[in-house]
CSV table of C-alpha atoms in Angstrom, one decimal:
chain,number,residue,atom,x,y,z
A,139,ASP,CA,-5.3,-58.9,-46.6
A,140,VAL,CA,-6.4,-56.9,-43.6
A,141,GLU,CA,-3.4,-57.8,-41.4
A,142,PRO,CA,-0.8,-56.3,-43.8
A,143,GLU,CA,-2.9,-53.1,-44.0
A,144,GLU,CA,-3.1,-52.9,-40.2
A,145,GLU,CA,0.6,-53.6,-39.9
A,146,THR,CA,1.3,-50.9,-42.4
A,147,ASN,CA,-0.9,-48.4,-40.5
A,148,ASN,CA,0.7,-49.4,-37.2
A,149,ASN,CA,4.1,-48.8,-38.7
A,150,ALA,CA,3.1,-45.5,-40.1
A,151,ALA,CA,1.6,-44.5,-36.7
A,152,GLU,CA,4.8,-45.5,-35.0
A,153,GLU,CA,6.8,-43.5,-37.4
A,154,ILE,CA,4.6,-40.4,-36.8
A,155,VAL,CA,4.8,-40.8,-33.1
A,156,ALA,CA,8.6,-41.3,-33.3
A,157,GLY,CA,8.8,-38.3,-35.5
A,158,ASN,CA,6.7,-36.2,-33.1
A,159,ASP,CA,8.8,-37.4,-30.2
A,160,GLY,CA,12.0,-36.7,-32.0
A,161,GLY,CA,10.6,-33.3,-33.1
A,162,GLY,CA,9.6,-32.6,-29.5
A,163,ILE,CA,13.0,-33.5,-28.2
A,164,ILE,CA,14.6,-31.4,-30.9
A,165,SER,CA,12.2,-28.5,-30.1
A,166,ALA,CA,13.0,-28.7,-26.4
A,167,GLU,CA,16.7,-28.8,-27.1
A,168,HIS,CA,16.4,-25.9,-29.5
A,169,GLN,CA,14.3,-24.0,-26.9
A,170,ASP,CA,17.0,-24.6,-24.2
A,171,HIS,CA,19.6,-23.5,-26.7
A,172,ASN,CA,17.7,-20.3,-27.4
A,173,THR,CA,17.2,-19.7,-23.7
A,174,ALA,CA,20.9,-20.2,-23.1
A,175,ASN,CA,21.7,-17.8,-25.9
A,176,GLY,CA,19.3,-15.2,-24.6
A,177,ASN,CA,20.9,-15.5,-21.1
A,178,ASN,CA,24.3,-15.2,-22.7
A,179,GLU,CA,23.2,-12.2,-24.7
A,180,THR,CA,21.8,-10.5,-21.5
A,181,THR,CA,25.0,-11.3,-19.6
A,182,THR,CA,27.0,-10.0,-22.5
A,183,ASP,CA,25.0,-6.8,-22.7
A,184,ALA,CA,25.3,-6.2,-18.9
A,185,THR,CA,29.1,-6.8,-19.2
A,186,ASN,CA,29.3,-4.4,-22.1
A,187,ASN,CA,27.4,-1.8,-20.1
A,188,ASN,CA,29.7,-2.2,-17.2
A,189,ASN,CA,32.7,-1.9,-19.4
A,190,SER,CA,31.4,1.1,-21.2
A,191,ARG,CA,30.8,3.0,-17.9
A,192,LEU,CA,32.9,6.1,-17.4
A,193,LEU,CA,34.2,5.1,-14.0
A,194,ASN,CA,35.8,2.1,-15.7
A,195,ASN,CA,37.8,4.3,-18.0
A,196,ASP,CA,41.6,3.8,-17.5
A,197,ALA,CA,42.4,7.4,-18.1
A,198,LEU,CA,40.0,8.6,-15.4
A,199,LYS,CA,41.4,6.0,-13.0
A,200,SER,CA,45.0,7.1,-13.7
A,201,HIS,CA,44.0,10.7,-13.2
A,202,LEU,CA,42.4,10.0,-9.9
A,203,GLN,CA,45.5,8.1,-8.7
A,204,SER,CA,47.7,11.1,-9.7
A,205,ILE,CA,45.4,13.5,-7.7
A,206,ARG,CA,45.5,11.3,-4.6
A,207,THR,CA,49.3,11.0,-4.8
A,208,ILE,CA,49.6,14.8,-4.9
A,209,GLN,CA,47.1,15.2,-2.0
A,210,GLN,CA,49.2,12.8,0.1
A,211,LYS,CA,52.3,14.7,-0.8
A,212,ASP,CA,50.6,17.9,0.2
A,213,ALA,CA,49.6,16.4,3.6
A,214,THR,CA,53.3,15.4,4.1
A,215,THR,CA,54.8,18.8,3.1
A,216,LYS,CA,52.1,20.8,4.8
A,217,LYS,CA,54.2,20.8,8.0
A,218,MET,CA,57.2,22.2,6.2
A,219,SER,CA,57.4,26.0,6.3
A,220,HIS,CA,58.2,28.1,3.2
A,221,HIS,CA,57.7,25.1,0.9
A,222,LYS,CA,57.6,26.2,-2.7
A,223,ASN,CA,56.9,24.0,-5.8
A,224,SER,CA,59.3,23.8,-8.6
A,225,LYS,CA,58.4,25.0,-12.1
A,226,GLU,CA,57.9,21.4,-13.3
A,227,GLU,CA,55.6,20.7,-10.3
A,228,ASP,CA,53.6,23.8,-11.1
A,229,GLU,CA,53.2,22.8,-14.7
A,230,HIS,CA,52.2,19.3,-13.7
A,231,GLU,CA,49.5,20.6,-11.4
A,232,HIS,CA,48.3,23.0,-14.1
A,233,GLN,CA,47.9,20.0,-16.5
A,234,LEU,CA,46.0,18.1,-13.8
A,235,ILE,CA,43.6,21.0,-13.3
A,236,LEU,CA,42.9,21.2,-17.0
A,237,THR,CA,42.4,17.4,-17.2
A,238,SER,CA,40.2,17.5,-14.1
A,239,ASN,CA,38.0,20.1,-15.9
A,240,LYS,CA,37.7,17.8,-18.9
A,241,HIS,CA,36.8,14.8,-16.7
A,242,LEU,CA,34.2,17.0,-14.9
A,243,ALA,CA,32.6,17.8,-18.2
A,244,SER,CA,32.4,14.1,-19.0
A,245,LEU,CA,31.0,13.3,-15.5
A,246,ARG,CA,28.2,15.8,-16.0
A,247,SER,CA,27.3,14.1,-19.2
A,248,GLU,CA,27.5,10.7,-17.6
A,249,LEU,CA,25.4,11.9,-14.6
A,250,HIS,CA,22.7,13.1,-17.1
A,251,THR,CA,22.7,9.7,-18.9
A,252,THR,CA,22.5,7.8,-15.7
A,253,HIS,CA,19.7,9.9,-14.5
A,254,LEU,CA,17.8,9.2,-17.7
A,255,ASP,CA,18.4,5.5,-17.2
A,256,ILE,CA,17.0,5.6,-13.7
A,257,CYS,CA,14.0,7.5,-14.8
A,258,LYS,CA,13.4,4.9,-17.6
A,259,SER,CA,13.8,2.0,-15.1
A,260,TYR,CA,11.5,3.5,-12.4
A,261,HIS,CA,8.9,4.9,-14.9
A,262,PRO,CA,6.6,1.8,-14.6
A,263,LYS,CA,6.3,2.4,-10.9
A,264,PHE,CA,5.8,6.1,-10.6
A,265,PRO,CA,5.8,7.9,-14.1
A,266,GLU,CA,4.9,11.3,-12.6
A,267,LEU,CA,7.8,11.5,-10.3
A,268,GLU,CA,10.4,12.4,-12.9
A,269,GLU,CA,8.4,15.5,-13.8
A,270,LEU,CA,7.9,16.5,-10.2
A,271,ILE,CA,11.6,16.2,-9.2
A,272,THR,CA,14.0,17.3,-11.9
A,273,ASP,CA,17.1,17.3,-9.8
A,274,PRO,CA,19.0,14.0,-10.4
A,275,PHE,CA,20.3,13.7,-6.8
A,276,GLN,CA,17.0,14.5,-5.2
A,277,TYR,CA,15.2,12.1,-7.6
A,278,ARG,CA,17.7,9.4,-6.7
A,279,LYS,CA,17.2,9.9,-2.9
A,280,ALA,CA,13.4,10.0,-3.3
A,281,ILE,CA,13.2,6.6,-5.2
A,282,GLY,CA,15.7,5.2,-2.8
A,283,ILE,CA,13.1,5.9,0.0
A,284,ILE,CA,9.9,5.1,-1.9
A,285,GLN,CA,11.2,1.9,-3.6
A,286,ASN,CA,8.1,-0.4,-4.2
A,287,GLU,CA,5.9,1.3,-1.6
A,288,VAL,CA,2.3,1.6,-2.8
A,289,ASP,CA,1.2,4.3,-0.4
A,290,VAL,CA,3.7,7.2,-0.5
A,291,THR,CA,2.3,8.7,2.7
A,292,ASN,CA,3.9,5.8,4.7
A,293,VAL,CA,7.4,7.2,3.9
A,294,ASN,CA,6.6,10.9,4.3
A,295,ASP,CA,8.9,11.1,7.4
A,296,GLU,CA,11.9,9.8,5.5
A,297,LEU,CA,11.1,12.1,2.5
A,298,ASN,CA,11.0,15.1,4.8
A,299,ASP,CA,14.8,14.8,5.1
A,300,VAL,CA,15.4,15.2,1.3
A,301,LEU,CA,12.4,17.1,0.0
A,302,SER,CA,10.4,20.2,0.9
A,303,SER,CA,6.9,20.0,2.4
A,304,ASN,CA,5.4,21.4,-0.8
A,305,GLN,CA,7.1,18.6,-2.9
A,306,ILE,CA,6.0,15.9,-0.4
A,307,ILE,CA,2.4,17.0,-0.6
A,308,THR,CA,2.4,17.0,-4.4
A,309,ILE,CA,4.1,13.7,-4.6
A,310,SER,CA,1.7,12.1,-2.1
A,311,VAL,CA,-1.3,13.3,-4.2
A,312,ALA,CA,0.3,12.1,-7.4
A,313,GLY,CA,1.2,8.8,-5.9
A,314,SER,CA,-2.5,8.2,-4.9
A,315,THR,CA,-3.7,8.7,-8.5
A,316,THR,CA,-0.8,7.2,-10.4
A,317,ASN,CA,-1.2,4.4,-13.0
A,318,GLY,CA,2.1,2.8,-12.1
A,319,ARG,CA,2.6,-0.8,-11.0
A,320,MET,CA,4.9,-2.5,-8.6
A,321,LEU,CA,8.3,-3.4,-10.0
A,322,THR,CA,9.6,-6.9,-10.1
A,323,GLN,CA,12.6,-7.8,-8.0
A,324,GLU,CA,14.8,-7.8,-11.1
A,325,GLU,CA,13.6,-4.4,-12.2
A,326,LEU,CA,14.1,-3.1,-8.6
A,327,ASN,CA,17.6,-4.4,-8.5
A,328,GLN,CA,18.3,-2.7,-11.8
A,329,VAL,CA,17.1,0.6,-10.4
A,330,ASN,CA,19.2,0.2,-7.3
A,331,ASP,CA,22.3,-0.6,-9.3
A,332,ALA,CA,21.8,2.5,-11.3
A,333,CYS,CA,21.4,4.5,-8.1
A,334,SER,CA,24.6,3.1,-6.7
A,335,TYR,CA,26.4,4.1,-9.9
A,336,LEU,CA,25.0,7.6,-9.6
A,337,ASP,CA,26.3,7.8,-6.1
A,338,GLU,CA,29.8,6.7,-7.3
A,339,LEU,CA,29.7,9.4,-10.0
A,340,GLN,CA,28.8,12.0,-7.5
A,341,SER,CA,31.6,11.0,-5.2
A,342,VAL,CA,34.2,11.2,-8.0
A,343,GLN,CA,32.8,14.5,-9.1
A,344,ASN,CA,33.1,15.9,-5.6
A,345,GLU,CA,36.7,14.6,-5.4
A,346,LEU,CA,37.7,16.3,-8.6
A,347,THR,CA,35.9,19.5,-7.6
A,348,SER,CA,37.7,19.6,-4.2
A,349,PHE,CA,41.0,19.2,-6.0
A,350,VAL,CA,40.3,22.1,-8.4
A,351,GLU,CA,39.1,24.3,-5.5
A,352,SER,CA,42.3,23.7,-3.5
A,353,ARG,CA,44.4,24.8,-6.5
A,354,MET,CA,42.3,27.7,-7.7
A,355,GLU,CA,43.9,30.3,-5.4
A,356,GLN,CA,47.3,29.5,-6.9
A,357,TRP,CA,46.3,29.6,-10.5
A,358,SER,CA,43.5,32.2,-10.5
A,359,PRO,CA,44.0,34.3,-7.4
A,360,SER,CA,42.0,37.4,-8.7
A,361,VAL,CA,38.9,35.3,-9.5
A,362,CYS,CA,39.1,33.6,-6.1
A,363,ALA,CA,39.4,37.0,-4.3
A,364,LEU,CA,36.4,38.3,-6.2
A,365,VAL,CA,33.9,35.4,-6.1
A,366,GLY,CA,35.6,32.7,-3.9
A,367,PRO,CA,37.4,29.5,-4.7
A,368,ALA,CA,34.4,27.2,-4.7
A,369,LEU,CA,32.5,29.4,-7.2
A,370,ALA,CA,35.7,29.9,-9.3
A,371,ALA,CA,36.1,26.1,-9.5
A,372,GLN,CA,32.5,25.7,-10.7
A,373,LEU,CA,33.0,28.4,-13.4
A,374,LEU,CA,36.2,26.7,-14.7
A,375,ALA,CA,34.6,23.2,-14.6
A,376,SER,CA,31.6,24.5,-16.6
A,377,THR,CA,33.8,26.0,-19.3
A,378,GLY,CA,36.8,23.6,-19.4
A,379,GLY,CA,39.6,25.8,-18.2
A,380,LEU,CA,41.0,29.3,-17.5
A,381,ALA,CA,41.6,30.0,-21.2
A,382,GLU,CA,38.1,29.0,-22.2
A,383,LEU,CA,36.6,31.0,-19.3
A,384,ALA,CA,38.6,34.1,-20.4
A,385,ARG,CA,36.9,34.0,-23.8
A,386,VAL,CA,33.3,34.1,-22.4
A,387,PRO,CA,31.8,37.6,-22.4
A,388,SER,CA,30.3,39.1,-19.3
A,389,CYS,CA,26.8,38.9,-20.6
A,390,ASN,CA,27.2,35.1,-20.8
A,391,LEU,CA,29.1,34.7,-17.5
A,392,GLN,CA,26.0,35.6,-15.5
A,393,LEU,CA,24.1,32.7,-17.2
A,394,LEU,CA,26.7,30.0,-16.6
A,395,GLY,CA,25.0,27.3,-14.5
A,396,LYS,CA,21.5,28.6,-15.2
A,397,ASN,CA,18.7,26.2,-14.3
A,398,ARG,CA,16.6,24.7,-17.0
A,399,SER,CA,13.0,25.9,-16.8
A,400,THR,CA,10.4,23.2,-16.7
A,401,ALA,CA,6.7,23.0,-16.2
A,402,SER,CA,7.1,21.9,-12.6
A,403,SER,CA,9.5,24.7,-11.8
A,404,ARG,CA,7.2,27.2,-13.4
A,405,GLY,CA,4.4,25.8,-11.3
A,406,GLY,CA,6.2,26.3,-8.0
A,407,MET,CA,7.9,22.8,-7.8
A,408,ALA,CA,11.4,24.0,-8.4
A,409,THR,CA,14.0,21.7,-6.8
A,410,GLN,CA,16.5,24.5,-6.4
A,411,SER,CA,16.1,28.0,-5.1
A,412,ARG,CA,18.3,29.6,-7.7
A,413,THR,CA,16.8,32.3,-9.9
A,414,GLN,CA,15.8,31.0,-13.4
A,415,HIS,CA,17.6,33.9,-15.2
A,416,ALA,CA,20.9,33.7,-13.2
A,417,GLY,CA,23.6,31.0,-12.8
A,418,PHE,CA,26.4,30.4,-10.4
A,419,LEU,CA,27.0,34.1,-9.7
A,420,ILE,CA,23.7,34.4,-7.9
A,421,ASP,CA,25.4,32.5,-5.0
A,422,CYS,CA,28.3,34.9,-4.8
A,423,ASP,CA,28.8,36.6,-1.4
A,424,LEU,CA,28.6,40.1,-3.0
A,425,VAL,CA,25.3,39.3,-4.6
A,426,GLN,CA,23.8,37.6,-1.5
A,427,SER,CA,24.6,40.7,0.6
A,428,CYS,CA,22.2,42.8,-1.6
A,429,PRO,CA,18.5,42.9,-1.1
A,430,ASN,CA,16.3,40.9,-3.5
A,431,TYR,CA,15.3,43.8,-5.7
A,432,LEU,CA,19.0,44.6,-6.4
A,433,LYS,CA,20.4,41.0,-6.9
A,434,MET,CA,20.0,40.8,-10.7
A,435,ARG,CA,21.5,44.2,-11.0
A,436,ALA,CA,24.4,43.1,-8.8
A,437,VAL,CA,24.9,39.9,-10.9
A,438,LYS,CA,25.5,42.0,-14.0
A,439,ALA,CA,28.0,44.2,-12.2
A,440,VAL,CA,29.9,41.2,-10.7
A,441,ALA,CA,29.9,39.5,-14.2
A,442,GLY,CA,31.5,42.6,-15.7
A,443,LYS,CA,34.3,42.7,-13.1
A,444,LEU,CA,34.7,38.9,-13.3
A,445,ALA,CA,35.4,39.0,-17.0
A,446,LEU,CA,38.3,41.5,-16.4
A,447,ALA,CA,39.7,39.5,-13.5
A,448,VAL,CA,39.7,36.2,-15.4
A,449,ARG,CA,41.6,37.8,-18.3
A,450,CYS,CA,44.1,39.3,-15.9
A,451,ASP,CA,44.8,35.8,-14.4
A,452,HIS,CA,44.9,34.2,-17.8
A,453,ILE,CA,47.5,36.7,-19.1
A,454,ASN,CA,49.6,36.3,-16.0
A,455,VAL,CA,49.6,32.5,-16.4
A,456,GLU,CA,50.4,32.6,-20.1
A,457,SER,CA,53.2,35.2,-19.7
A,458,GLY,CA,54.7,33.6,-16.6
A,459,ARG,CA,54.4,36.7,-14.5
A,460,GLN,CA,53.6,36.6,-10.8
A,461,ARG,CA,50.0,35.8,-10.0
A,462,THR,CA,48.5,38.1,-7.3
A,463,ALA,CA,45.0,38.7,-6.1
A,464,ASP,CA,45.4,42.5,-6.1
A,465,VAL,CA,43.1,43.0,-9.1
A,466,GLY,CA,40.3,40.8,-7.5
A,467,ARG,CA,40.5,42.6,-4.2
A,468,LYS,CA,40.4,46.0,-5.9
A,469,PHE,CA,37.3,45.0,-7.9
A,470,LYS,CA,35.6,43.6,-4.9
A,471,GLU,CA,36.0,46.8,-2.9
A,472,GLU,CA,34.7,48.8,-5.9
A,473,LEU,CA,31.6,46.6,-6.1
A,474,ARG,CA,31.0,46.8,-2.3
A,475,THR,CA,31.2,50.6,-2.5
A,476,LYS,CA,28.8,50.7,-5.5
A,477,PHE,CA,26.3,48.3,-3.8
A,478,GLY,CA,26.4,50.4,-0.7
A,479,LYS,CA,25.5,53.5,-2.7
A,480,TRP,CA,22.6,51.6,-4.3
A,481,GLU,CA,21.1,50.9,-0.9
A,482,GLU,CA,21.4,54.4,0.3
A,483,PRO,CA,18.0,56.2,0.5
A,484,ASP,CA,17.3,58.9,-2.0
A,485,LYS,CA,18.2,62.4,-0.8
A,486,ALA,CA,15.4,64.7,0.2
A,487,GLN,CA,14.6,67.5,-2.2
A,488,VAL,CA,16.1,70.8,-1.1
A,489,VAL,CA,13.6,73.7,-1.2
A,490,LYS,CA,15.4,76.4,-3.2
A,491,ALA,CA,14.3,80.1,-3.2
A,492,LEU,CA,13.2,81.6,-6.4
A,493,PRO,CA,15.8,83.8,-8.1
A,494,LYS,CA,15.8,87.5,-7.1
A,495,SER,CA,13.6,89.5,-9.5
A,496,LEU,CA,15.0,92.3,-11.6
A,497,LEU,CA,12.3,94.6,-10.4
A,498,ALA,CA,12.5,93.7,-6.7
A,499,GLY,CA,11.7,96.5,-4.3
A,500,ARG,CA,9.4,98.4,-6.8
A,501,ASN,CA,5.7,98.7,-7.0
A,502,LEU,CA,4.7,96.4,-9.8
A,503,ASN,CA,1.7,98.6,-10.9
A,504,GLU,CA,3.9,101.6,-10.9
A,505,THR,CA,6.5,99.7,-12.9
A,506,PHE,CA,3.9,98.6,-15.4
A,507,TRP,CA,2.5,102.1,-15.9
A,508,LEU,CA,5.9,103.7,-16.1
A,509,GLY,CA,7.1,101.2,-18.7
A,510,ARG,CA,4.0,101.2,-20.8
A,511,ASP,CA,5.6,103.5,-23.4
A,512,ASN,CA,8.7,101.3,-23.5
A,513,PRO,CA,8.0,97.9,-25.1
A,514,THR,CA,11.0,96.1,-23.4
A,515,SER,CA,10.1,97.4,-19.9
A,516,ARG,CA,6.4,96.5,-20.5
A,517,LYS,CA,7.3,92.9,-21.3
A,518,VAL,CA,9.4,92.5,-18.2
A,519,ALA,CA,6.8,94.0,-16.0
A,520,VAL,CA,4.0,91.8,-17.4
A,521,SER,CA,6.1,88.7,-17.0
A,522,VAL,CA,6.9,89.6,-13.3
A,523,MET,CA,3.2,90.2,-12.6
A,524,CYS,CA,2.2,86.9,-14.1
């Protein structure tokens, strides 16, 4: 009787073990399957992120190719004297300028998004750094130097090439008290990939800006004569085109490109020297030639003339009339004359003699007594004596 029970128990135990082994095998296979799926999902997400990047956009690639073709053509025809573009070529270049401005607006948005991604990836290492350095390109250069360094003071010499001494001191103090940790190799590679992508975005942005600057004197000569081609390209890129810029009033022109005020900038850690209440126009040659106490006043004057110059160029482009820089040169000379008068010292007060009295040459007492019977003469005499 005992043997069948033992055999039954042994068979049950074997079934349990077999079931556990089978379950263990199935669990391992299931775990490997999940791991493979997780890796595939990670790879798929990375592929999707790469495909969704702006630099992979076919429209942007085609536009860059068109710009490079025109620049090669310009280099070829530069040696030819009296070369003049046809009407179709001018219209094509105008469309390229408008498209470049649209892509520049998209690039600014992509730069901001990439900067936020870099801050998020590097936040575990140095969370205070993104508040101390708000400029995206300076922040990228700083983390490219610091990397996984525990003591920031060891890389102060390299940071001195991209940051000011005040920023380096503050970052060194913050780095000694930070709660951050060292990044893993995978996290560090992710940060470096984002930094490389930011560099590519900056390179494409510079290429588009250079193209717009080279064509600005042709399409907006008055604006270029007033503020310069580089500043004119920045203004057009920030608004999206000449027509959009012509609709901006002068009170808003002086604020285009204004820096965002942050806690670090208010505390003396600003990454750019531009005034908080002024934009691109603060870098204009006319404004920079004025003393500091007159610069904001000069920005307002330049913005007023700039609004008129932009509208003149826009009307000439739309009507097909000849585009000249006469209006811009005229406004520039007027502003120079005005700014020169502002800097002139105040004229000294001229000492003027009192007006000749009606009773000059007479004895006042005698006049008073002689006119005491006449009320009118008495009033005059008393006023003279007083």
